[in-house]
Coordinates of N, CA and C in Angstrom, one line a residue:
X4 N 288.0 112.9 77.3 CA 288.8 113.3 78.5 C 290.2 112.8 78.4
X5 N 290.8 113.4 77.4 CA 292.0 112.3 76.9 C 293.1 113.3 77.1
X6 N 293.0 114.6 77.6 CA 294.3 115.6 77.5 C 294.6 116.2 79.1
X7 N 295.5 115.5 79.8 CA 295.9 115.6 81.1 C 296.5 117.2 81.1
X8 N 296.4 118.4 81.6 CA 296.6 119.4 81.9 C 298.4 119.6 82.0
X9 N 299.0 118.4 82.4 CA 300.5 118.5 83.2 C 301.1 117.7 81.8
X10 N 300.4 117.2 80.5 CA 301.0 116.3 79.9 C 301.4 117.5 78.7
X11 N 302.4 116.7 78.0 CA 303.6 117.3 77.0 C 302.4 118.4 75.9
X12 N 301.3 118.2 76.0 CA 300.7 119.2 75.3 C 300.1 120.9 75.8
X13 N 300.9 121.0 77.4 CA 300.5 121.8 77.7 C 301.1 122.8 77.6
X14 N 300.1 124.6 77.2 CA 300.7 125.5 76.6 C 301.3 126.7 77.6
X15 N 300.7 127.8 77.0 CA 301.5 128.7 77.9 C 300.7 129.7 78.8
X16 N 300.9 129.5 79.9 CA 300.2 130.3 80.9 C 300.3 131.8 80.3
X17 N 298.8 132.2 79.5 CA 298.1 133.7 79.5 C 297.5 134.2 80.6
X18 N 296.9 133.9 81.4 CA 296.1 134.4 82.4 C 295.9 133.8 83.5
X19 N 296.0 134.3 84.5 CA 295.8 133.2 86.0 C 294.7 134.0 86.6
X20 N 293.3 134.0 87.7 CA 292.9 134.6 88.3 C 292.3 133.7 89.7
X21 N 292.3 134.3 90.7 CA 291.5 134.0 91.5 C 290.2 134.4 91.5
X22 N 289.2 134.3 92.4 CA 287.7 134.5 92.2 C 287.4 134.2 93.4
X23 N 286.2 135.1 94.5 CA 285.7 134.7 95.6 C 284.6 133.8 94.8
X24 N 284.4 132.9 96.4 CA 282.8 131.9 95.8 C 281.9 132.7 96.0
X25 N 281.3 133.0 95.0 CA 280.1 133.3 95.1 C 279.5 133.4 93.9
X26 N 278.3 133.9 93.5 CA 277.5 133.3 92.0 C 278.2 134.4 91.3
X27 N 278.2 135.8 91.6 CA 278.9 136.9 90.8 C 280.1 136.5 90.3
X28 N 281.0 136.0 91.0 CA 281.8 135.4 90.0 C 282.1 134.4 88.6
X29 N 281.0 133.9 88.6 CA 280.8 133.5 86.6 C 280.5 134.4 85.8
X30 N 279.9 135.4 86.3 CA 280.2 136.5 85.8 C 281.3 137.2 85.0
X31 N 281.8 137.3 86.1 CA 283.4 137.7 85.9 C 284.0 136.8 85.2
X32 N 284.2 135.3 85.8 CA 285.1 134.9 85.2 C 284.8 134.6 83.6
X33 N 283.3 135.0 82.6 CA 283.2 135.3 81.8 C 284.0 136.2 81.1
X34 N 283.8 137.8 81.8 CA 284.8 138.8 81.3 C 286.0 138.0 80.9
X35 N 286.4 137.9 82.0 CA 288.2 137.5 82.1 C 288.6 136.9 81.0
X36 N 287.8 135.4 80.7 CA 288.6 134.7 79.7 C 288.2 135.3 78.3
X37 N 286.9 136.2 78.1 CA 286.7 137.0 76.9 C 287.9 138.1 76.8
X38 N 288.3 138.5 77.9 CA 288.9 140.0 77.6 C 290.4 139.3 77.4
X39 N 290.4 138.1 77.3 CA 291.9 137.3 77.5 C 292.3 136.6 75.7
X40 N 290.9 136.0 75.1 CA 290.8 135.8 74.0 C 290.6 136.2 73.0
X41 N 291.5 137.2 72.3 CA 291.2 138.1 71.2 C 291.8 137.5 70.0
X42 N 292.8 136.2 70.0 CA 293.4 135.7 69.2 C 292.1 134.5 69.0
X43 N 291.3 134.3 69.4 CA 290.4 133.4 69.0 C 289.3 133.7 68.0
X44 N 289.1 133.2 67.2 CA 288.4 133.7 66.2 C 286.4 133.5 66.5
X45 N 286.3 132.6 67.6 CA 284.7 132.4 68.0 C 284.8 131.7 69.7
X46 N 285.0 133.0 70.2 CA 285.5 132.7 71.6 C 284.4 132.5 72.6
X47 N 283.1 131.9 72.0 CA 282.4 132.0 72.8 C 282.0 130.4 73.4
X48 N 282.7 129.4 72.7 CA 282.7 127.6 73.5 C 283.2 128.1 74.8
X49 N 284.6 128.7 74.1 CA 285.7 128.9 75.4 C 285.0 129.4 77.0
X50 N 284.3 130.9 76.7 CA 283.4 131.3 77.6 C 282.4 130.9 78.4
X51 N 281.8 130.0 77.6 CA 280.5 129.1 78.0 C 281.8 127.9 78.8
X52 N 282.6 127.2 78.3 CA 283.3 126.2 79.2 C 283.7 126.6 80.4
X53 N 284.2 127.8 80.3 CA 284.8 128.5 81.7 C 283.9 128.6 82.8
X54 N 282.4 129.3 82.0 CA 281.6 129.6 82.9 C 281.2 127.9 83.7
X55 N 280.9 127.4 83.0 CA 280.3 125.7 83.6 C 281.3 124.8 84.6
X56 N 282.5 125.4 84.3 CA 283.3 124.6 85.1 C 283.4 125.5 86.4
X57 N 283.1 127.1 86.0 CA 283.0 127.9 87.6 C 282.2 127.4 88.3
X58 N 280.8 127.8 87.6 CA 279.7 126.9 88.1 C 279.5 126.1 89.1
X59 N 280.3 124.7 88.5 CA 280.3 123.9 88.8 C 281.6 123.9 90.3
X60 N 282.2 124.8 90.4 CA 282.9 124.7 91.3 C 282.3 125.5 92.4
X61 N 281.9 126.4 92.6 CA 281.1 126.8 93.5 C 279.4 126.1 94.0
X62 N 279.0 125.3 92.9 CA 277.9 124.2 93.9 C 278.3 123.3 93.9
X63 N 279.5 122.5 93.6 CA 279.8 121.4 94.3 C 280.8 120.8 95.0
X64 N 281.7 122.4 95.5 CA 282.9 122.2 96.5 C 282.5 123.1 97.2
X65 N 284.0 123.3 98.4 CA 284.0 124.6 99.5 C 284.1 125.6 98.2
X66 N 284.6 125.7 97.3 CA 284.7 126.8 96.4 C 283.6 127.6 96.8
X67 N 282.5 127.4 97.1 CA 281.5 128.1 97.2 C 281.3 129.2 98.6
X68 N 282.6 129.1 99.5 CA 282.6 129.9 100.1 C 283.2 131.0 99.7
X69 N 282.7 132.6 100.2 CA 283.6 133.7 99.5 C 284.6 133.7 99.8
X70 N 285.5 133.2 101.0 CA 286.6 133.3 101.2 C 287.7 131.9 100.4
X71 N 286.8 131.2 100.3 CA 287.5 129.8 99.5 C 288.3 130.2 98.4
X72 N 287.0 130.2 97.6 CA 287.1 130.7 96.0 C 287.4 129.6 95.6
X73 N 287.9 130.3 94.0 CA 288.2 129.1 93.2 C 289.2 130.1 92.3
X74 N 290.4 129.2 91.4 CA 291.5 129.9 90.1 C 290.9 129.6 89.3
X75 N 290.9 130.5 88.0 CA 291.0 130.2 86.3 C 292.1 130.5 86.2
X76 N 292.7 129.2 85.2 CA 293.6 129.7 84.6 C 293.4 129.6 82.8
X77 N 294.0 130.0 81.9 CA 293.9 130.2 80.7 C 295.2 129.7 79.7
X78 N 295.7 129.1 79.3 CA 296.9 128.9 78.7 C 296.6 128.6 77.1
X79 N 297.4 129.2 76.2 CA 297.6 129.1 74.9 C 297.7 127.5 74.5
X80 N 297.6 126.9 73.6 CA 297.9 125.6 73.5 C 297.9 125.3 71.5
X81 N 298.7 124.4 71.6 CA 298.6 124.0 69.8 C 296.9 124.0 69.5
X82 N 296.4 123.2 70.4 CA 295.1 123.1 69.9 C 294.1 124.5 69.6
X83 N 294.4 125.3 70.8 CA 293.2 126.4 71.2 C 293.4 127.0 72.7
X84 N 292.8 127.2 73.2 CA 292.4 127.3 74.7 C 292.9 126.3 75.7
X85 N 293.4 126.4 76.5 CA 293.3 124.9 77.7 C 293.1 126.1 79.3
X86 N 291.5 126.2 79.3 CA 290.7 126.3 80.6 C 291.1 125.1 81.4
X87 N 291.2 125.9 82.9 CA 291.7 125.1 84.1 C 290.9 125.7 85.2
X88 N 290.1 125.1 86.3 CA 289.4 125.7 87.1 C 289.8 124.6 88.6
X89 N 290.7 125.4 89.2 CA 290.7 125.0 90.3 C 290.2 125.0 91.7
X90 N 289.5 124.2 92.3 CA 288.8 124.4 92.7 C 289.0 123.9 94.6
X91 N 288.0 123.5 95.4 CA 288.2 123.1 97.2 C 288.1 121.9 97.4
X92 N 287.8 121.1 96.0 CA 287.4 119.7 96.2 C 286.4 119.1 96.8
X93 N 285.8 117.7 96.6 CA 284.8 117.5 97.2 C 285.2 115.9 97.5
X94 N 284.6 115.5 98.5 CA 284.6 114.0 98.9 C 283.6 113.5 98.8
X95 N 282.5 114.2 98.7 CA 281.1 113.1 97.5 C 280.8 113.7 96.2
X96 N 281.5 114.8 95.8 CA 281.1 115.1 94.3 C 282.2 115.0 93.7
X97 N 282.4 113.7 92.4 CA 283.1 113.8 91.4 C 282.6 114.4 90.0
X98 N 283.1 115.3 89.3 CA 282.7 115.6 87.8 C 282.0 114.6 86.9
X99 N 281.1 114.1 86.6 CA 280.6 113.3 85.6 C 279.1 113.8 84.8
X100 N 279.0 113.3 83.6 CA 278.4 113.3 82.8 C 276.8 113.1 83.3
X101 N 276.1 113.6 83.7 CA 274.7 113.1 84.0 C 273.5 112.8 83.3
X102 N 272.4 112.6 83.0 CA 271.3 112.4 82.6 C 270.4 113.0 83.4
X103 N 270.1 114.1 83.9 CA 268.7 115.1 84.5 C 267.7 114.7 83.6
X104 N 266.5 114.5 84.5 CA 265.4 114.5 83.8 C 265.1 115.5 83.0
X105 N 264.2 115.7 82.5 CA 264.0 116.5 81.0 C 263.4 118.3 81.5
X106 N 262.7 118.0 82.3 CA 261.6 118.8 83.6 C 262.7 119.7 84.3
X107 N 264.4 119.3 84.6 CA 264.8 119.9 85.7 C 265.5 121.2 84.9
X108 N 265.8 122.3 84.9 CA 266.9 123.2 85.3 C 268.6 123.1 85.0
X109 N 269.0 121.9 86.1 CA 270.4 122.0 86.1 C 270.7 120.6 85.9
X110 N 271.8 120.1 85.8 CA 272.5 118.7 85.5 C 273.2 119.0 83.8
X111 N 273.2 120.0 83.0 CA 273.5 119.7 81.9 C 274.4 120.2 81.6
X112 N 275.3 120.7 82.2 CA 276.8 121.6 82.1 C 277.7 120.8 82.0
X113 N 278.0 119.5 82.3 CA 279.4 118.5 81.8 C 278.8 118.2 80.4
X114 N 277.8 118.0 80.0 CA 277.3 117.9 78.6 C 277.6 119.1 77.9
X115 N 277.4 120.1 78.1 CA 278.1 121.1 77.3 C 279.5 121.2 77.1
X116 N 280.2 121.0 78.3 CA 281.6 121.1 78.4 C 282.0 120.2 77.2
X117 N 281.5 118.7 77.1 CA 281.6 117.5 76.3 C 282.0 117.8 74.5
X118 N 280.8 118.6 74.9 CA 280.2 118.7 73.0 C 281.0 119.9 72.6
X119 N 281.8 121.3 73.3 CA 282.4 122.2 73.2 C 283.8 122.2 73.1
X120 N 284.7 120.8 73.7 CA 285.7 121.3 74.0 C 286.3 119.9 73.2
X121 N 287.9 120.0 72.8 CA 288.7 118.7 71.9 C 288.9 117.7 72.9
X122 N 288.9 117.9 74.3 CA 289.3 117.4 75.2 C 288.8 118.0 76.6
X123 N 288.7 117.0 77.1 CA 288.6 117.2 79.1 C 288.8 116.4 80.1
X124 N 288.7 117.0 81.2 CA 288.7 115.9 82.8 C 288.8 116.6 83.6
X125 N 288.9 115.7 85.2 CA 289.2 116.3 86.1 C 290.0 115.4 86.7
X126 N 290.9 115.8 87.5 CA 291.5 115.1 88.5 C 291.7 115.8 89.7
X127 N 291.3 114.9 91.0 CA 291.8 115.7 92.6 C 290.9 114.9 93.3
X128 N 290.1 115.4 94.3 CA 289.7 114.7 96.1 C 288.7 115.9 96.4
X129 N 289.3 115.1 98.0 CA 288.3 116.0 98.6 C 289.1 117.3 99.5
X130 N 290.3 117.3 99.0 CA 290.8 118.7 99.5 C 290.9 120.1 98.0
X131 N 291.3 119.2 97.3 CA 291.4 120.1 95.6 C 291.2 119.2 94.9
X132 N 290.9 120.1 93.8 CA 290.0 119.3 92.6 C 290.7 120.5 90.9
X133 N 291.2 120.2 90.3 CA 291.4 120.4 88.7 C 290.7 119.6 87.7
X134 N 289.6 120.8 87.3 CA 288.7 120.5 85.9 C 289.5 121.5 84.9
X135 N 289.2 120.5 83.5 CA 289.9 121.6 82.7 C 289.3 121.1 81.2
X136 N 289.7 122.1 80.4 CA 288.6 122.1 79.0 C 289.7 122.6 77.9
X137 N 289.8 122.1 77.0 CA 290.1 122.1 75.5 C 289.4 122.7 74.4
X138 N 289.7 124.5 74.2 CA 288.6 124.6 73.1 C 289.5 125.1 72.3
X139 N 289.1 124.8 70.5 CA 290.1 125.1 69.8 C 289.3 126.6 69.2
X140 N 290.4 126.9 68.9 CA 290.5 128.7 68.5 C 290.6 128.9 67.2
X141 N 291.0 127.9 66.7 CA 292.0 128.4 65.1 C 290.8 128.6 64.2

């Protein structure tokens, strides 16, 4: 989690989108950052990161209302990709790494983000919240 979104490494805004909350939108915001990355040569970390951090923004903020929503944004970067998902923020949910038991379903999507991307974090509260992901393209 070592690449701050606003720091000297940031590239160049490709794509901005809004998204109502709701589950159909990981959907979409799938399309989006696929039909966005054609200069990437295995654009599918990128995809999978976008999707987990949508995810993750509609079950664990207001994001999750349709009128809320949540932004992707997409920017070019020396590295690759720099995914940005902004989100309604939460005042008991911060982004972290979990351990789910083995039996459950869900808890494993900051682990994928982890293992897929050069870099991540989040920073914000409980009114907004910016998660973002680092996948390299080259």
């Amino acid at each position: 989690m070592s690449l701050h979104p606003n720091g000297p490494n940031r590239g160049q805004v490709a794509a901005l989108r809004w998204f109502p909350g709701h589950p159909s939108s990981v959907g979409d915001v799938r399309r989006f950052i696929a039909n966005r990355l054609q200069y990437c040569a295995e654009p599918d970390a990128a995809i999978l990161v976008a999707s987990e951090l949508a995810s993750n923004a509609l079950q664990h903020t207001e994001s999750g209302n349709w009128t809320t929503g949540f932004l992707v944004m997409l920017e070019h970067t020396a590295e690759g990709a720099l995914i940005t998902v902004h989100d309604a923020g939460s005042a008991s949910h911060v982004p972290y790494i979990a351990t789910p038991p083995l039996d459950t379903e869900r808890g494993r999507g900051l682990h994928l983000v982890d293992r897929l991307t050069e870099s991540w974090g989040s920073q914000g509260g409980p009114a907004e919240r910016m998660t973002w992901g680092v996948v390299r393209c080259h």
